[in-house]
Amino acid sequence: MAGPAGLVSKDEVKLLIWQAKNVNKSYSSRAGMFKSRRHAVLSDVSLQVGEKEFVGLVGESGCGKSTLARLALRLERAESGNMYLAGRSYADYQDKQEFYRSIQIMFQHATAALNPRWQIEQILEEPLRYLTDMPPAKRQEQIREIMAAVSLPASLLNVKPGTLSGGQAQRICLARTIILKPKFIILDEPTSSLDVVIQEQILELLRKLHQESGLAFLMISHDLEAIKRVAGRIVFMHEGRVVENVKTSRLHQVKNQVAKRLVNIGIVNQGGTK
Ligand SMILES: Nc1ncnc2c1ncn2[C@@H]1O[C@H](COP(=O)(O)OP(=O)(O)OP(=O)(O)O)[C@@H](O)[C@H]1O
């Protein structure tokens, strides 16, 4: 059984891949013409992801999920607290390349970031070229391997993103996220912009990738039903705090009232609970 506050059970997970410990983050907002006020977005957030785990992070819009993801990727700094990747504090990663080889994120609307002028092959090669010393022949091999892993034909390598279907484009984004074989992968709303049929296919693909690769994933979503399909453990956030942490098979046992409501409703909409 999962423990409190987003932490894994020591009986079930031996090695932690990623950890946020007592993280706090706030932003300034205008309060009148000359004043600004700080409001807390993350309050004392602790969350752990173990080796080979697939963890879901669910909560209402604005509760701080994406902020946590941006902090995890070092795109912003926390005011206090610590984060750890593969047992090392973020402060110990002086080498940016080493850090970003170990952790990758797929953002919501990732397909919009696919360079329309590049062929798919160039798009997939870019992280290998800049973050590894891999020779060209090995890069080609890796690209073909990753296309097979996301169930796309190698013939698509020569086309540009504009010719792809929505589902194919999402698979390419996923391929680019995992091509470096990072230790830890964050997926921020990976299916929310897709229609139901494609959503289903991408969730199935994620399940397959997780099973076959044994990598650790954290999937952020409003959609508890989608998270239930892929995650072994689910962490609930509410107003910047982790309020519940439970194995997916024991969702019926959640105690926190907010989490209970979300479990009963199933889906959290952009504007709050349905
Ligand atoms: N750069 C920023 N400056 C000021 N406020 C911000 C900034 N980024 C996020 N916020 C605020 O922080 C809160 C949390 O935002 P965040 O995007 O992390 O929530 P979320 O749970 O991911 O929401 P959603 O599911 O809608 O993406 C919101 O109130 C948001 O307006």
Short mmCIF file of C-alpha atoms and ligand atoms in Angstrom, two decimals:
data_model
loop_
_atom_site.label_atom_id
_atom_site.label_comp_id
_atom_site.label_asym_id
_atom_site.label_seq_id
_atom_site.Cartn_x
_atom_site.Cartn_y
_atom_site.Cartn_z
CA MET A 1 0.00 0.00 0.00
CA ALA A 2 1.30 3.45 -0.84
CA GLY A 3 2.11 5.76 2.05
CA PRO A 4 1.18 9.33 2.79
CA ALA A 5 2.23 12.49 0.98
CA GLY A 6 3.25 11.06 -2.38
CA LEU A 7 5.85 8.65 -0.99
CA VAL A 8 6.45 5.10 -2.15
CA SER A 9 6.24 2.10 0.11
CA LYS A 10 9.72 0.90 1.07
CA ASP A 11 8.50 -2.71 0.87
CA GLU A 12 7.65 -2.41 -2.79
CA VAL A 13 10.22 -0.05 -4.29
CA LYS A 14 13.88 -0.49 -3.53
CA LEU A 15 15.37 2.34 -5.56
CA LEU A 16 14.04 5.87 -5.96
CA ILE A 17 14.44 7.38 -9.42
CA TRP A 18 13.03 10.81 -8.66
CA GLN A 19 12.10 12.64 -5.52
CA ALA A 20 10.73 16.04 -4.54
CA LYS A 21 11.22 16.82 -0.87
CA ASN A 22 9.29 19.59 0.89
CA VAL A 23 9.17 21.78 -2.20
CA ASN A 24 7.69 25.28 -1.97
CA LYS A 25 7.01 27.67 -4.81
CA SER A 26 5.11 30.94 -5.03
CA TYR A 27 4.48 33.59 -7.68
CA SER A 28 3.88 37.31 -7.46
CA SER A 29 0.57 38.73 -8.55
CA ARG A 30 -0.56 42.35 -8.80
CA ALA A 31 -2.43 43.71 -5.79
CA GLY A 32 -3.28 47.25 -6.82
CA MET A 33 -1.30 49.73 -8.88
CA PHE A 34 2.06 49.58 -7.09
CA LYS A 35 1.84 46.52 -4.90
CA SER A 36 2.35 42.89 -5.63
CA ARG A 37 1.48 39.94 -3.48
CA ARG A 38 3.01 36.48 -3.47
CA HIS A 39 0.73 33.49 -3.62
CA ALA A 40 1.81 29.96 -2.83
CA VAL A 41 1.47 27.53 -5.73
CA LEU A 42 3.28 24.56 -4.18
CA SER A 43 3.29 24.06 -0.42
CA ASP A 44 5.60 21.52 1.13
CA VAL A 45 5.22 19.08 -1.77
CA SER A 46 6.93 15.72 -1.35
CA LEU A 47 6.62 13.08 -4.01
CA GLN A 48 8.65 10.02 -4.90
CA VAL A 49 8.83 7.87 -8.01
CA GLY A 50 10.54 4.53 -7.68
CA GLU A 51 12.43 2.42 -10.18
CA LYS A 52 10.14 1.12 -12.95
CA GLU A 53 7.12 2.85 -11.41
CA PHE A 54 4.38 4.56 -13.40
CA VAL A 55 2.88 7.21 -11.16
CA GLY A 56 -0.12 9.38 -12.00
CA LEU A 57 -0.47 12.92 -10.69
CA VAL A 58 -4.02 14.20 -10.78
CA GLY A 59 -5.72 17.35 -9.57
CA GLU A 60 -7.92 20.25 -10.57
CA SER A 61 -6.76 22.92 -12.96
CA GLY A 62 -4.42 25.37 -11.26
CA CYS A 63 -3.45 23.08 -8.37
CA GLY A 64 0.24 23.26 -9.35
CA LYS A 65 0.89 20.09 -11.38
CA SER A 66 2.66 21.77 -14.30
CA THR A 67 4.61 24.02 -11.95
CA LEU A 68 5.99 20.92 -10.26
CA ALA A 69 6.92 19.54 -13.70
CA ARG A 70 8.74 22.76 -14.63
CA LEU A 71 10.69 22.64 -11.37
CA ALA A 72 11.54 18.98 -12.00
CA LEU A 73 13.00 19.96 -15.38
CA ARG A 74 14.89 22.88 -13.81
CA LEU A 75 13.02 25.36 -15.99
CA GLU A 76 12.23 27.25 -12.79
CA ARG A 77 13.60 27.25 -9.27
CA ALA A 78 11.82 26.29 -6.07
CA GLU A 79 12.04 28.69 -3.13
CA SER A 80 12.84 25.87 -0.79
CA GLY A 81 13.00 22.12 -0.71
CA ASN A 82 15.06 19.70 -2.75
CA MET A 83 14.78 17.46 -5.74
CA TYR A 84 16.76 14.30 -6.42
CA LEU A 85 17.33 12.33 -9.60
CA ALA A 86 18.69 8.80 -9.43
CA GLY A 87 19.77 9.35 -5.85
CA ARG A 88 21.64 12.60 -6.51
CA SER A 89 20.55 16.05 -5.45
CA TYR A 90 19.90 18.40 -8.37
CA ALA A 91 22.74 20.57 -7.06
CA ASP A 92 25.12 17.69 -7.82
CA TYR A 93 24.28 17.74 -11.53
CA GLN A 94 26.70 20.38 -12.79
CA ASP A 95 26.68 18.88 -16.27
CA LYS A 96 23.45 19.94 -18.01
CA GLN A 97 23.83 17.28 -20.68
CA GLU A 98 24.07 14.54 -18.10
CA PHE A 99 20.97 15.90 -16.33
CA TYR A 100 18.85 16.08 -19.48
CA ARG A 101 19.96 12.64 -20.62
CA SER A 102 18.45 11.33 -17.39
CA ILE A 103 15.15 13.23 -17.28
CA GLN A 104 12.84 14.21 -20.11
CA ILE A 105 9.39 15.72 -20.37
CA MET A 106 6.64 15.64 -22.92
CA PHE A 107 4.64 18.83 -22.55
CA GLN A 108 0.96 19.31 -23.26
CA HIS A 109 0.55 20.40 -26.93
CA ALA A 110 3.99 18.92 -27.66
CA THR A 111 3.08 18.47 -31.31
CA ALA A 112 3.05 22.26 -31.73
CA ALA A 113 6.77 22.22 -30.92
CA LEU A 114 7.64 19.89 -33.81
CA ASN A 115 9.65 22.02 -36.24
CA PRO A 116 7.46 22.14 -39.39
CA ARG A 117 10.50 22.59 -41.65
CA TRP A 118 12.32 19.50 -40.45
CA GLN A 119 11.85 15.92 -41.49
CA ILE A 120 10.93 13.50 -38.72
CA GLU A 121 14.40 12.00 -38.89
CA GLN A 122 16.00 15.37 -38.07
CA ILE A 123 13.53 15.92 -35.24
CA LEU A 124 14.41 12.59 -33.65
CA GLU A 125 18.12 13.01 -34.27
CA GLU A 126 18.38 16.41 -32.57
CA PRO A 127 18.52 15.19 -28.92
CA LEU A 128 20.97 12.43 -29.87
CA ARG A 129 23.18 14.93 -31.66
CA TYR A 130 23.26 17.49 -28.85
CA LEU A 131 23.07 15.39 -25.73
CA THR A 132 25.17 12.36 -26.65
CA ASP A 133 28.44 11.51 -28.40
CA MET A 134 26.74 8.84 -30.45
CA PRO A 135 28.27 8.33 -33.91
CA PRO A 136 25.92 8.91 -36.90
CA ALA A 137 25.44 5.20 -37.70
CA LYS A 138 24.43 4.47 -34.11
CA ARG A 139 22.04 7.45 -34.15
CA GLN A 140 20.34 6.03 -37.23
CA GLU A 141 20.00 2.67 -35.53
CA GLN A 142 18.50 4.28 -32.44
CA ILE A 143 16.02 6.30 -34.54
CA ARG A 144 14.80 3.19 -36.32
CA GLU A 145 14.53 1.33 -33.04
CA ILE A 146 12.45 4.11 -31.46
CA MET A 147 10.11 4.31 -34.49
CA ALA A 148 9.40 0.60 -34.05
CA ALA A 149 8.86 1.12 -30.30
CA VAL A 150 6.13 3.71 -30.97
CA SER A 151 4.67 1.51 -33.74
CA LEU A 152 5.37 3.84 -36.65
CA PRO A 153 6.85 2.79 -40.03
CA ALA A 154 10.38 3.97 -40.89
CA SER A 155 8.92 5.42 -44.11
CA LEU A 156 7.62 8.36 -42.03
CA LEU A 157 11.18 9.45 -41.25
CA ASN A 158 11.34 11.34 -44.53
CA VAL A 159 8.15 13.36 -44.11
CA LYS A 160 7.53 16.66 -42.32
CA PRO A 161 5.22 17.00 -39.28
CA GLY A 162 2.49 18.72 -41.30
CA THR A 163 1.70 15.49 -43.14
CA LEU A 164 1.22 13.41 -39.97
CA SER A 165 -2.11 12.56 -38.39
CA GLY A 166 -2.71 13.75 -34.80
CA GLY A 167 -1.97 10.29 -33.42
CA GLN A 168 1.21 9.90 -35.48
CA ALA A 169 2.45 13.34 -34.38
CA GLN A 170 1.84 12.44 -30.74
CA ARG A 171 3.80 9.20 -31.22
CA ILE A 172 6.70 11.19 -32.68
CA CYS A 173 6.66 13.48 -29.62
CA LEU A 174 6.74 10.43 -27.41
CA ALA A 175 9.56 8.93 -29.48
CA ARG A 176 11.59 12.13 -29.09
CA THR A 177 10.96 12.11 -25.34
CA ILE A 178 12.22 8.56 -24.86
CA ILE A 179 14.92 8.35 -27.54
CA LEU A 180 17.69 9.14 -25.03
CA LYS A 181 16.39 6.35 -22.80
CA PRO A 182 16.17 8.70 -19.81
CA LYS A 183 15.82 7.25 -16.35
CA PHE A 184 12.74 9.34 -15.64
CA ILE A 185 10.02 10.67 -17.94
CA ILE A 186 7.33 13.23 -17.15
CA LEU A 187 4.26 13.33 -19.36
CA ASP A 188 2.23 16.52 -18.92
CA GLU A 189 -1.32 15.88 -20.17
CA PRO A 190 -0.13 13.57 -22.98
CA THR A 191 -3.61 12.72 -24.21
CA SER A 192 -5.82 15.70 -23.36
CA SER A 193 -5.74 17.27 -26.82
CA LEU A 194 -6.52 14.01 -28.62
CA ASP A 195 -9.84 12.54 -29.65
CA VAL A 196 -11.07 9.51 -27.72
CA VAL A 197 -9.90 6.83 -30.18
CA ILE A 198 -6.37 8.24 -30.46
CA GLN A 199 -6.27 8.84 -26.71
CA GLU A 200 -6.95 5.16 -26.24
CA GLN A 201 -4.16 4.18 -28.62
CA ILE A 202 -1.62 6.47 -26.94
CA LEU A 203 -2.51 5.14 -23.48
CA GLU A 204 -2.07 1.61 -24.77
CA LEU A 205 1.29 2.59 -26.26
CA LEU A 206 2.37 4.15 -22.94
CA ARG A 207 1.45 0.96 -21.11
CA LYS A 208 3.46 -1.07 -23.60
CA LEU A 209 6.47 1.27 -23.45
CA HIS A 210 6.46 1.19 -19.68
CA GLN A 211 6.24 -2.60 -19.54
CA GLU A 212 8.91 -3.15 -22.16
CA SER A 213 11.35 -0.41 -21.15
CA GLY A 214 11.05 -0.61 -17.37
CA LEU A 215 11.56 3.17 -17.24
CA ALA A 216 9.99 5.34 -14.55
CA PHE A 217 7.12 7.64 -15.56
CA LEU A 218 5.14 10.44 -13.93
CA MET A 219 2.00 11.26 -15.88
CA ILE A 220 0.17 14.49 -15.10
CA SER A 221 -3.46 14.65 -16.09
CA HIS A 222 -6.88 16.05 -15.31
CA ASP A 223 -8.30 12.76 -16.43
CA LEU A 224 -8.32 10.21 -13.65
CA GLU A 225 -9.77 7.56 -15.98
CA ALA A 226 -6.76 7.94 -18.31
CA ILE A 227 -4.35 7.80 -15.38
CA LYS A 228 -6.03 4.68 -14.01
CA ARG A 229 -5.33 2.92 -17.30
CA VAL A 230 -1.56 3.30 -17.06
CA ALA A 231 -0.43 4.17 -13.52
CA GLY A 232 0.24 1.75 -10.70
CA ARG A 233 0.03 4.50 -8.11
CA ILE A 234 -1.86 7.78 -8.09
CA VAL A 235 -1.00 10.98 -6.25
CA PHE A 236 -3.72 13.61 -5.79
CA MET A 237 -2.95 17.31 -5.52
CA HIS A 238 -5.22 20.06 -4.30
CA GLU A 239 -4.37 23.74 -4.01
CA GLY A 240 -0.63 23.16 -4.17
CA ARG A 241 -0.50 20.27 -1.74
CA VAL A 242 -0.29 16.52 -2.08
CA VAL A 243 -3.45 15.30 -0.40
CA GLU A 244 -3.54 11.59 -1.19
CA ASN A 245 -1.28 8.84 -2.46
CA VAL A 246 -2.72 5.46 -3.25
CA LYS A 247 -2.15 2.35 -5.33
CA THR A 248 -4.48 2.34 -8.32
CA SER A 249 -5.89 -1.03 -7.24
CA ARG A 250 -6.92 0.56 -3.93
CA LEU A 251 -8.54 3.74 -5.20
CA HIS A 252 -11.73 2.86 -3.37
CA GLN A 253 -9.81 3.28 -0.11
CA VAL A 254 -8.91 6.97 -0.53
CA LYS A 255 -9.64 8.94 2.63
CA ASN A 256 -9.07 12.55 1.63
CA GLN A 257 -12.37 14.23 0.77
CA VAL A 258 -11.08 15.98 -2.37
CA ALA A 259 -9.55 12.77 -3.70
CA LYS A 260 -12.73 10.89 -2.86
CA ARG A 261 -14.76 13.37 -4.86
CA LEU A 262 -12.43 13.03 -7.85
CA VAL A 263 -12.58 9.25 -7.66
CA ASN A 264 -16.38 9.38 -7.64
CA ILE A 265 -16.53 11.82 -10.52
CA GLY A 266 -13.74 10.21 -12.55
CA ILE A 267 -12.75 13.13 -14.71
CA VAL A 268 -11.46 16.53 -13.73
CA ASN A 269 -12.21 19.24 -16.26
CA GLN A 270 -10.11 22.27 -17.12
CA GLY A 271 -12.40 24.48 -15.07
CA GLY A 272 -12.61 22.23 -12.01
CA THR A 273 -14.52 19.08 -11.22
CA LYS A 274 -17.25 17.96 -13.56
N1 LIG B 1 4.73 32.09 -14.27
C1 LIG B 1 3.68 32.25 -13.45
N2 LIG B 1 3.42 33.43 -12.85
C2 LIG B 1 2.37 33.58 -12.01
N3 LIG B 1 1.51 32.60 -11.70
C3 LIG B 1 1.71 31.41 -12.27
C4 LIG B 1 2.79 31.15 -13.17
N4 LIG B 1 2.74 29.85 -13.55
C5 LIG B 1 1.67 29.32 -12.94
N5 LIG B 1 1.05 30.24 -12.16
C6 LIG B 1 -0.12 30.01 -11.32
O1 LIG B 1 0.17 28.91 -10.51
C7 LIG B 1 -0.98 28.10 -10.31
C8 LIG B 1 -0.68 26.68 -10.69
O2 LIG B 1 -0.50 26.61 -12.11
P1 LIG B 1 -0.15 25.23 -12.83
O3 LIG B 1 -0.09 25.50 -14.28
O4 LIG B 1 1.02 24.62 -12.17
O5 LIG B 1 -1.44 24.36 -12.47
P2 LIG B 1 -1.92 22.99 -13.11
O6 LIG B 1 -2.41 22.16 -11.99
O7 LIG B 1 -0.87 22.42 -13.98
O8 LIG B 1 -3.13 23.48 -14.01
P3 LIG B 1 -3.63 22.90 -15.42
O9 LIG B 1 -4.07 21.53 -15.12
O10 LIG B 1 -4.75 23.82 -15.78
O11 LIG B 1 -2.48 22.97 -16.36
C9 LIG B 1 -2.08 28.75 -11.11
O12 LIG B 1 -2.82 29.57 -10.24
C10 LIG B 1 -1.35 29.60 -12.11
O13 LIG B 1 -2.11 30.71 -12.48
#
